[in-house]
PDB file of C-alpha atoms in Angstrom:
ATOM      1  CA  MET A   1    -105.242  19.340  95.230  1.00  0.00           C
ATOM      2  CA  SER A   2    -102.045  18.768  95.298  1.00  0.00           C
ATOM      3  CA  ARG A   3     -99.464  21.730  93.619  1.00  0.00           C
ATOM      4  CA  ASN A   4     -97.522  20.775  91.189  1.00  0.00           C
ATOM      5  CA  PRO A   5     -93.532  21.567  92.468  1.00  0.00           C
ATOM      6  CA  ASP A   6     -92.260  22.542  89.148  1.00  0.00           C
ATOM      7  CA  PRO A   7     -95.334  24.827  87.842  1.00  0.00           C
ATOM      8  CA  LYS A   8     -92.913  25.235  84.559  1.00  0.00           C
ATOM      9  CA  HIS A   9     -92.564  22.121  82.605  1.00  0.00           C
ATOM     10  CA  GLY A  10     -90.522  22.362  79.478  1.00  0.00           C
ATOM     11  CA  ARG A  11     -87.613  24.336  81.723  1.00  0.00           C
ATOM     12  CA  TRP A  12     -85.546  21.211  81.661  1.00  0.00           C
ATOM     13  CA  VAL A  13     -85.656  20.285  77.732  1.00  0.00           C
ATOM     14  CA  LEU A  14     -83.129  23.166  76.548  1.00  0.00           C
ATOM     15  CA  PRO A  15     -80.533  21.482  78.849  1.00  0.00           C
ATOM     16  CA  LEU A  16     -80.815  17.715  77.668  1.00  0.00           C
ATOM     17  CA  ILE A  17     -81.320  18.966  73.868  1.00  0.00           C
ATOM     18  CA  ILE A  18     -78.037  20.694  74.797  1.00  0.00           C
ATOM     19  CA  GLY A  19     -76.332  17.032  76.392  1.00  0.00           C
ATOM     20  CA  VAL A  20     -77.041  15.084  73.574  1.00  0.00           C
ATOM     21  CA  MET A  21     -75.853  17.121  71.295  1.00  0.00           C
ATOM     22  CA  VAL A  22     -72.387  17.101  73.149  1.00  0.00           C
ATOM     23  CA  VAL A  23     -72.784  13.725  73.129  1.00  0.00           C
ATOM     24  CA  LEU A  24     -72.288  13.515  69.930  1.00  0.00           C
ATOM     25  CA  THR A  25     -69.861  15.915  68.911  1.00  0.00           C
ATOM     26  CA  TYR A  26     -67.242  14.049  71.220  1.00  0.00           C
ATOM     27  CA  THR A  27     -68.569  10.171  69.699  1.00  0.00           C
ATOM     28  CA  PHE A  28     -67.778  11.527  65.728  1.00  0.00           C
ATOM     29  CA  VAL A  29     -65.194  13.288  66.686  1.00  0.00           C
ATOM     30  CA  SER A  30     -63.416  10.647  68.427  1.00  0.00           C
ATOM     31  CA  SER A  31     -64.461   7.947  65.002  1.00  0.00           C
ATOM     32  CA  LEU A  32     -62.750  10.336  62.811  1.00  0.00           C
ATOM     33  CA  ASP A  33     -59.153   8.983  61.654  1.00  0.00           C
ATOM     34  CA  PRO A  34     -56.406  10.216  63.626  1.00  0.00           C
ATOM     35  CA  SER A  35     -54.233  10.711  60.546  1.00  0.00           C
ATOM     36  CA  THR A  36     -57.242  12.986  58.474  1.00  0.00           C
ATOM     37  CA  ASP A  37     -55.978  16.471  58.658  1.00  0.00           C
ATOM     38  CA  VAL A  38     -59.268  18.775  58.672  1.00  0.00           C
ATOM     39  CA  ASP A  39     -57.471  21.852  58.775  1.00  0.00           C
ATOM     40  CA  GLY A  40     -54.614  21.580  56.212  1.00  0.00           C
ATOM     41  CA  PRO A  41     -50.830  20.399  55.762  1.00  0.00           C
ATOM     42  CA  GLU A  42     -49.265  21.841  59.278  1.00  0.00           C
ATOM     43  CA  ASP A  43     -46.011  22.465  58.394  1.00  0.00           C
ATOM     44  CA  GLY A  44     -46.014  25.450  57.298  1.00  0.00           C
ATOM     45  CA  ARG A  45     -46.189  24.987  53.433  1.00  0.00           C
ATOM     46  CA  ASP A  46     -48.191  26.478  51.145  1.00  0.00           C
ATOM     47  CA  ASP A  47     -50.321  24.046  48.352  1.00  0.00           C
ATOM     48  CA  PRO A  48     -48.332  24.187  44.904  1.00  0.00           C
ATOM     49  CA  PRO A  49     -49.000  27.397  42.785  1.00  0.00           C
ATOM     50  CA  PHE A  50     -51.211  26.280  39.510  1.00  0.00           C
ATOM     51  CA  PRO A  51     -47.895  24.468  37.046  1.00  0.00           C
ATOM     52  CA  THR A  52     -46.521  26.940  33.883  1.00  0.00           C
ATOM     53  CA  THR A  53     -45.306  25.693  31.354  1.00  0.00           C
ATOM     54  CA  PRO A  54     -41.464  26.460  31.698  1.00  0.00           C
ATOM     55  CA  THR A  55     -39.259  27.930  28.808  1.00  0.00           C
ATOM     56  CA  SER A  56     -36.589  25.448  27.691  1.00  0.00           C
ATOM     57  CA  SER A  57     -33.128  26.578  26.318  1.00  0.00           C
ATOM     58  CA  THR A  58     -32.278  25.324  22.586  1.00  0.00           C
ATOM     59  CA  THR A  59     -29.660  26.201  19.567  1.00  0.00           C
ATOM     60  CA  THR A  60     -30.576  28.171  17.351  1.00  0.00           C
ATOM     61  CA  LEU A  61     -28.166  27.497  13.761  1.00  0.00           C
ATOM     62  CA  PRO A  62     -27.438  29.823  11.081  1.00  0.00           C
ATOM     63  CA  ALA A  63     -28.584  29.684   7.781  1.00  0.00           C
ATOM     64  CA  GLU A  64     -25.130  28.487   6.538  1.00  0.00           C
ATOM     65  CA  PHE A  65     -25.226  26.125   9.077  1.00  0.00           C
ATOM     66  CA  SER A  66     -28.456  24.617   8.691  1.00  0.00           C
ATOM     67  CA  SER A  67     -27.782  24.450   4.656  1.00  0.00           C
ATOM     68  CA  PHE A  68     -24.641  22.318   4.848  1.00  0.00           C
ATOM     69  CA  LEU A  69     -26.120  20.595   7.765  1.00  0.00           C
ATOM     70  CA  VAL A  70     -28.548  18.831   4.666  1.00  0.00           C
ATOM     71  CA  THR A  71     -25.682  18.848   2.257  1.00  0.00           C
ATOM     72  CA  LEU A  72     -24.315  16.529   4.970  1.00  0.00           C
ATOM     73  CA  ASP A  73     -27.067  14.796   5.828  1.00  0.00           C
ATOM     74  CA  VAL A  74     -27.234  13.335   2.167  1.00  0.00           C
ATOM     75  CA  PHE A  75     -22.977  12.787   2.090  1.00  0.00           C
ATOM     76  CA  GLU A  76     -24.024  10.349   5.065  1.00  0.00           C
ATOM     77  CA  ALA A  77     -26.949   8.701   3.423  1.00  0.00           C
ATOM     78  CA  GLN A  78     -24.555   7.619   0.725  1.00  0.00           C
ATOM     79  CA  ALA A  79     -20.837   6.536   2.613  1.00  0.00           C
ATOM     80  CA  THR A  80     -23.519   4.122   4.237  1.00  0.00           C
ATOM     81  CA  SER A  81     -25.160   3.320   0.665  1.00  0.00           C
ATOM     82  CA  PHE A  82     -21.762   2.078  -0.914  1.00  0.00           C
ATOM     83  CA  GLU A  83     -21.149   0.091   2.526  1.00  0.00           C
ATOM     84  CA  ASP A  84     -24.544  -2.006   2.342  1.00  0.00           C
ATOM     85  CA  GLU A  85     -23.375  -2.267  -1.332  1.00  0.00           C
ATOM     86  CA  VAL A  86     -19.813  -4.366  -0.407  1.00  0.00           C
ATOM     87  CA  ASP A  87     -21.778  -5.945   2.001  1.00  0.00           C
ATOM     88  CA  ARG A  88     -24.733  -7.547  -1.282  1.00  0.00           C
ATOM     89  CA  ILE A  89     -21.434  -8.104  -3.205  1.00  0.00           C
ATOM     90  CA  ASN A  90     -19.382  -9.280  -1.012  1.00  0.00           C
ATOM     91  CA  GLN A  91     -22.027 -12.079   0.536  1.00  0.00           C
ATOM     92  CA  ALA A  92     -23.306 -12.647  -3.039  1.00  0.00           C
ATOM     93  CA  TRP A  93     -20.247 -14.347  -3.940  1.00  0.00           C
ATOM     94  CA  GLU A  94     -19.822 -15.197  -0.291  1.00  0.00           C
ATOM     95  CA  ALA A  95     -22.836 -17.493  -1.073  1.00  0.00           C
ATOM     96  CA  ARG A  96     -21.834 -17.739  -5.130  1.00  0.00           C
ATOM     97  CA  SER A  97     -25.309 -16.500  -6.375  1.00  0.00           C
ATOM     98  CA  ILE A  98     -22.878 -14.475  -8.516  1.00  0.00           C
ATOM     99  CA  THR A  99     -20.429 -15.378 -10.498  1.00  0.00           C
ATOM    100  CA  PHE A 100     -16.640 -14.417 -10.789  1.00  0.00           C
ATOM    101  CA  GLN A 101     -16.849 -11.658 -13.419  1.00  0.00           C
ATOM    102  CA  ASP A 102     -20.478  -9.910 -12.373  1.00  0.00           C
ATOM    103  CA  ALA A 103     -19.294  -9.636  -8.837  1.00  0.00           C
ATOM    104  CA  ARG A 104     -15.738  -7.855 -10.649  1.00  0.00           C
ATOM    105  CA  ASN A 105     -17.791  -5.843 -12.849  1.00  0.00           C
ATOM    106  CA  GLU A 106     -20.138  -4.509  -9.741  1.00  0.00           C
ATOM    107  CA  LEU A 107     -17.432  -3.696  -7.178  1.00  0.00           C
ATOM    108  CA  VAL A 108     -15.695  -1.811 -10.083  1.00  0.00           C
ATOM    109  CA  ASP A 109     -18.617   0.305 -11.530  1.00  0.00           C
ATOM    110  CA  LEU A 110     -19.278   1.110  -7.451  1.00  0.00           C
ATOM    111  CA  GLN A 111     -14.999   1.972  -7.101  1.00  0.00           C
ATOM    112  CA  ALA A 112     -16.009   4.510  -9.976  1.00  0.00           C
ATOM    113  CA  THR A 113     -19.136   5.492  -7.932  1.00  0.00           C
ATOM    114  CA  VAL A 114     -17.967   6.721  -4.957  1.00  0.00           C
ATOM    115  CA  ALA A 115     -14.245   8.072  -6.223  1.00  0.00           C
ATOM    116  CA  LEU A 116     -16.643  10.758  -8.025  1.00  0.00           C
ATOM    117  CA  TRP A 117     -18.381  10.847  -4.855  1.00  0.00           C
ATOM    118  CA  GLU A 118     -14.995  11.821  -3.192  1.00  0.00           C
ATOM    119  CA  GLU A 119     -15.082  14.475  -5.061  1.00  0.00           C
ATOM    120  CA  GLU A 120     -17.685  15.976  -4.866  1.00  0.00           C
ATOM    121  CA  VAL A 121     -17.126  15.886  -0.858  1.00  0.00           C
ATOM    122  CA  ALA A 122     -14.030  17.430  -1.654  1.00  0.00           C
ATOM    123  CA  GLU A 123     -15.789  20.330  -3.535  1.00  0.00           C
ATOM    124  CA  ALA A 124     -18.386  21.089  -1.452  1.00  0.00           C
ATOM    125  CA  SER A 125     -18.930  25.082  -2.284  1.00  0.00           C
ATOM    126  CA  ASP A 126     -21.191  25.799   0.428  1.00  0.00           C
ATOM    127  CA  VAL A 127     -18.940  25.256   3.864  1.00  0.00           C
ATOM    128  CA  PRO A 128     -19.219  27.630   6.660  1.00  0.00           C
ATOM    129  CA  ALA A 129     -15.666  29.496   7.676  1.00  0.00           C
ATOM    130  CA  GLN A 130     -16.731  27.817  10.677  1.00  0.00           C
ATOM    131  CA  LEU A 131     -16.949  24.514   9.589  1.00  0.00           C
ATOM    132  CA  ALA A 132     -14.088  24.539   7.640  1.00  0.00           C
ATOM    133  CA  GLU A 133     -11.757  22.564   9.490  1.00  0.00           C
ATOM    134  CA  SER A 134     -14.143  19.886  10.456  1.00  0.00           C
ATOM    135  CA  HIS A 135     -14.894  19.831   6.933  1.00  0.00           C
ATOM    136  CA  VAL A 136     -11.109  19.098   6.466  1.00  0.00           C
ATOM    137  CA  ALA A 137     -11.558  16.052   8.397  1.00  0.00           C
ATOM    138  CA  LEU A 138     -14.328  14.667   6.239  1.00  0.00           C
ATOM    139  CA  VAL A 139     -12.776  14.957   2.906  1.00  0.00           C
ATOM    140  CA  ILE A 140      -9.395  13.410   4.303  1.00  0.00           C
ATOM    141  CA  ALA A 141     -10.826  10.684   5.689  1.00  0.00           C
ATOM    142  CA  SER A 142     -13.378  10.160   2.788  1.00  0.00           C
ATOM    143  CA  GLY A 143     -10.580   9.928   0.133  1.00  0.00           C
ATOM    144  CA  ASP A 144      -9.803   6.157   1.543  1.00  0.00           C
ATOM    145  CA  LEU A 145     -12.879   4.719   0.278  1.00  0.00           C
ATOM    146  CA  ALA A 146     -12.300   3.926  -3.519  1.00  0.00           C
ATOM    147  CA  ALA A 147      -9.152   2.589  -2.418  1.00  0.00           C
ATOM    148  CA  ALA A 148     -10.211   0.308  -0.016  1.00  0.00           C
ATOM    149  CA  ILE A 149     -12.609  -0.989  -2.566  1.00  0.00           C
ATOM    150  CA  GLU A 150     -10.254  -1.647  -4.947  1.00  0.00           C
ATOM    151  CA  ASP A 151      -8.470  -3.198  -2.549  1.00  0.00           C
ATOM    152  CA  ILE A 152     -11.964  -5.700  -1.931  1.00  0.00           C
ATOM    153  CA  VAL A 153     -11.336  -6.289  -5.988  1.00  0.00           C
ATOM    154  CA  LEU A 154      -7.855  -7.321  -5.356  1.00  0.00           C
ATOM    155  CA  GLY A 155      -8.819  -9.296  -2.583  1.00  0.00           C
ATOM    156  CA  LEU A 156     -11.197 -10.753  -4.878  1.00  0.00           C
ATOM    157  CA  GLU A 157      -8.565 -11.701  -7.617  1.00  0.00           C
ATOM    158  CA  ALA A 158      -6.317 -13.623  -5.364  1.00  0.00           C
ATOM    159  CA  PRO A 159      -5.983 -17.296  -5.264  1.00  0.00           C
ATOM    160  CA  ASP A 160      -6.193 -17.169  -1.763  1.00  0.00           C
ATOM    161  CA  ASP A 161      -8.939 -18.582   0.906  1.00  0.00           C
ATOM    162  CA  GLY A 162     -10.386 -15.457   0.441  1.00  0.00           C
ATOM    163  CA  THR A 163      -8.998 -13.918   3.335  1.00  0.00           C
ATOM    164  CA  LEU A 164      -7.844 -11.158   1.036  1.00  0.00           C
ATOM    165  CA  ARG A 165     -10.922 -10.163   0.228  1.00  0.00           C
ATOM    166  CA  ARG A 166     -12.721 -10.388   4.010  1.00  0.00           C
ATOM    167  CA  VAL A 167      -9.380  -9.032   5.355  1.00  0.00           C
ATOM    168  CA  ALA A 168     -10.658  -6.082   2.559  1.00  0.00           C
ATOM    169  CA  VAL A 169     -14.245  -6.272   3.375  1.00  0.00           C
ATOM    170  CA  GLU A 170     -13.646  -5.468   6.983  1.00  0.00           C
ATOM    171  CA  GLN A 171     -11.225  -2.368   5.848  1.00  0.00           C
ATOM    172  CA  PHE A 172     -13.390  -0.545   3.701  1.00  0.00           C
ATOM    173  CA  ARG A 173     -16.105  -1.009   6.753  1.00  0.00           C
ATOM    174  CA  ALA A 174     -13.770   0.638   8.916  1.00  0.00           C
ATOM    175  CA  GLU A 175     -13.099   3.671   6.960  1.00  0.00           C
ATOM    176  CA  ILE A 176     -17.202   4.459   6.234  1.00  0.00           C
ATOM    177  CA  THR A 177     -16.953   4.844  10.107  1.00  0.00           C
ATOM    178  CA  GLU A 178     -14.293   6.977  10.264  1.00  0.00           C
ATOM    179  CA  VAL A 179     -16.359   9.004   7.419  1.00  0.00           C
ATOM    180  CA  LEU A 180     -19.749   9.137   9.566  1.00  0.00           C
ATOM    181  CA  ASP A 181     -17.577   9.711  13.223  1.00  0.00           C
ATOM    182  CA  ALA A 182     -16.273  13.056  10.916  1.00  0.00           C
ATOM    183  CA  ILE A 183     -19.780  13.737   9.741  1.00  0.00           C
ATOM    184  CA  ASP A 184     -20.517  13.874  13.738  1.00  0.00           C
ATOM    185  CA  GLY A 185     -17.817  15.793  14.224  1.00  0.00           C
ATOM    186  CA  ILE A 186     -19.043  18.341  11.606  1.00  0.00           C
ATOM    187  CA  ARG A 187     -22.184  18.762  13.335  1.00  0.00           C
ATOM    188  CA  ASP A 188     -20.619  18.726  16.653  1.00  0.00           C
ATOM    189  CA  THR A 189     -19.017  21.351  15.402  1.00  0.00           C
ATOM    190  CA  ALA A 190     -21.956  23.187  14.089  1.00  0.00           C
ATOM    191  CA  ALA A 191     -23.889  23.059  17.452  1.00  0.00           C
ATOM    192  CA  GLU A 192     -20.520  24.836  19.036  1.00  0.00           C
ATOM    193  CA  ASN A 193     -20.556  27.245  16.591  1.00  0.00           C
ATOM    194  CA  SER A 194     -24.483  28.669  17.669  1.00  0.00           C
ATOM    195  CA  ASP A 195     -26.509  31.157  19.139  1.00  0.00           C
ATOM    196  CA  PRO A 196     -28.518  30.082  22.206  1.00  0.00           C
ATOM    197  CA  GLY A 197     -31.741  30.723  21.330  1.00  0.00           C
ATOM    198  CA  SER A 198     -35.032  29.995  23.582  1.00  0.00           C
ATOM    199  CA  VAL A 199     -37.925  27.834  22.798  1.00  0.00           C
ATOM    200  CA  ASP A 200     -41.430  28.653  24.501  1.00  0.00           C
ATOM    201  CA  GLU A 201     -44.234  26.321  24.721  1.00  0.00           C
ATOM    202  CA  THR A 202     -45.527  26.703  20.837  1.00  0.00           C
ATOM    203  CA  GLY A 203     -41.951  25.886  19.659  1.00  0.00           C
ATOM    204  CA  THR A 204     -41.368  28.963  18.517  1.00  0.00           C
ATOM    205  CA  ALA A 205     -36.939  29.468  18.573  1.00  0.00           C
ATOM    206  CA  SER A 206     -35.656  33.050  19.254  1.00  0.00           C
ATOM    207  CA  GLY A 207     -32.446  34.106  17.546  1.00  0.00           C
ATOM    208  CA  ASP A 208     -31.930  36.165  14.706  1.00  0.00           C
ATOM    209  CA  ALA A 209     -31.358  33.209  12.434  1.00  0.00           C
ATOM    210  CA  GLY A 210     -34.402  32.445  11.778  1.00  0.00           C
ATOM    211  CA  PRO A 211     -36.285  28.687  12.087  1.00  0.00           C
ATOM    212  CA  VAL A 212     -33.674  26.068  11.133  1.00  0.00           C
ATOM    213  CA  PRO A 213     -35.150  24.569   7.812  1.00  0.00           C
ATOM    214  CA  ILE A 214     -35.624  20.473   8.680  1.00  0.00           C
ATOM    215  CA  PRO A 215     -33.097  18.533   7.513  1.00  0.00           C
ATOM    216  CA  GLY A 216     -32.597  15.975   4.783  1.00  0.00           C
ATOM    217  CA  GLU A 217     -36.007  17.420   2.711  1.00  0.00           C
ATOM    218  CA  GLY A 218     -35.166  19.948  -0.369  1.00  0.00           C
ATOM    219  CA  ARG A 219     -31.783  19.115  -1.060  1.00  0.00           C
ATOM    220  CA  GLU A 220     -29.589  15.933  -4.018  1.00  0.00           C
ATOM    221  CA  SER A 221     -26.710  15.702  -4.342  1.00  0.00           C
ATOM    222  CA  ALA A 222     -25.633  14.415  -8.213  1.00  0.00           C
ATOM    223  CA  PHE A 223     -25.622  11.042  -6.507  1.00  0.00           C
ATOM    224  CA  GLY A 224     -29.447  10.835  -5.052  1.00  0.00           C
ATOM    225  CA  LEU A 225     -30.126  10.471  -2.248  1.00  0.00           C
ATOM    226  CA  VAL A 226     -29.095   7.066  -2.166  1.00  0.00           C
ATOM    227  CA  ALA A 227     -26.919   5.228  -3.887  1.00  0.00           C
ATOM    228  CA  PRO A 228     -28.812   2.420  -6.088  1.00  0.00           C
ATOM    229  CA  PRO A 229     -28.228  -1.249  -4.698  1.00  0.00           C
ATOM    230  CA  ALA A 230     -29.275  -2.381  -8.402  1.00  0.00           C
ATOM    231  CA  ALA A 231     -27.082   0.157 -10.100  1.00  0.00           C
ATOM    232  CA  TYR A 232     -24.330  -2.479 -10.927  1.00  0.00           C
ATOM    233  CA  GLU A 233     -25.929  -5.448 -11.657  1.00  0.00           C
ATOM    234  CA  GLY A 234     -26.777  -7.318 -14.983  1.00  0.00           C
ATOM    235  CA  HIS A 235     -23.133  -6.476 -16.488  1.00  0.00           C
ATOM    236  CA  ALA A 236     -22.285  -9.614 -18.749  1.00  0.00           C
ATOM    237  CA  PRO A 237     -18.638 -11.433 -18.694  1.00  0.00           C
ATOM    238  CA  SER A 238     -16.196  -9.823 -20.720  1.00  0.00           C
ATOM    239  CA  PRO A 239     -13.978 -12.501 -23.045  1.00  0.00           C
ATOM    240  CA  GLY A 240     -11.359 -13.961 -21.794  1.00  0.00           C
ATOM    241  CA  SER A 241     -12.691 -13.148 -18.227  1.00  0.00           C
ATOM    242  CA  VAL A 242     -11.233 -15.626 -14.646  1.00  0.00           C
ATOM    243  CA  THR A 243     -13.609 -17.861 -14.306  1.00  0.00           C
ATOM    244  CA  ALA A 244     -15.263 -18.176 -10.323  1.00  0.00           C
ATOM    245  CA  GLY A 245     -14.491 -21.401  -9.299  1.00  0.00           C
ATOM    246  CA  SER A 246     -10.670 -20.788 -10.089  1.00  0.00           C
ATOM    247  CA  HIS A 247     -10.790 -17.404  -6.899  1.00  0.00           C
ATOM    248  CA  ARG A 248     -11.707 -17.158  -3.219  1.00  0.00           C
TER     249      ARG A 248
END
C-alpha cells in the first residue's frame, strides 16, 4: 500500500481562498470610475453647513411719516384720475362722440375740482417737519393744473384746427408728470430720514417706531381716492352756446 505524500489534505484550501479574494478585489477596484470620489473632497474644504435664514436690512418709518405717505397715495391717485379724465374728454371730442358744449362743461367742472384739490394739497396738515421742503415742491408743481385745464378750454374754443387744444392737453400731461415726480421725491426724502432696522424671518421689524401701516388703506380726502370719471357727464347745452361744428 502506497503512502500519501501529503497527509494534510486541506492545507492548500486557505491560500486558495485568499488568492481568489485578492483577484476579486483587484477586479472590483479596477472597474470603478476614476472620477468617483470615495473618501470625499480632496481640497480640504468641509461641506457647507446647513443654510440659515439671514437677517435682512430694511427701513422702519416713523409713525408721522407713514401717515403722510398714506395722504400722498391719495394725492397720487387723484392726480392720475385727473389726467385720465382730461384724456377721456379730449378723445371723446376728437371722435365727436360728445357735443362741443358737453366737452366744455366737463372741462370747466374738472377745472373747478382740480382747483379745490390744489388747495387741499397746499393745506395738508399732517406734513412732518423733515418733509416740509419736499411738500413745498409738490405744492408748486400742483399749482398749475387748474390753469392748464383752462388752457385746454381756450384751445377747445379756438377757431383753429385743434392744434391749440392738443398742445394744451400735452402740457397738462407734463404738469401731471411733475406732480407725480414731486410725490416720488417726498417718498425718497422720507426714506432718507428714516431709522434703519432689521427684519427677521418672521417679517417683524425692529426699532422704536412700531409697525408701519399699509399705504393706501383707511384714509380718504374730500374728493375720495379717485375722482369719479362720470362726474362731469350729462350737462345740457346752455342757451347761446357755440355749436360743435364751429370749433376744433
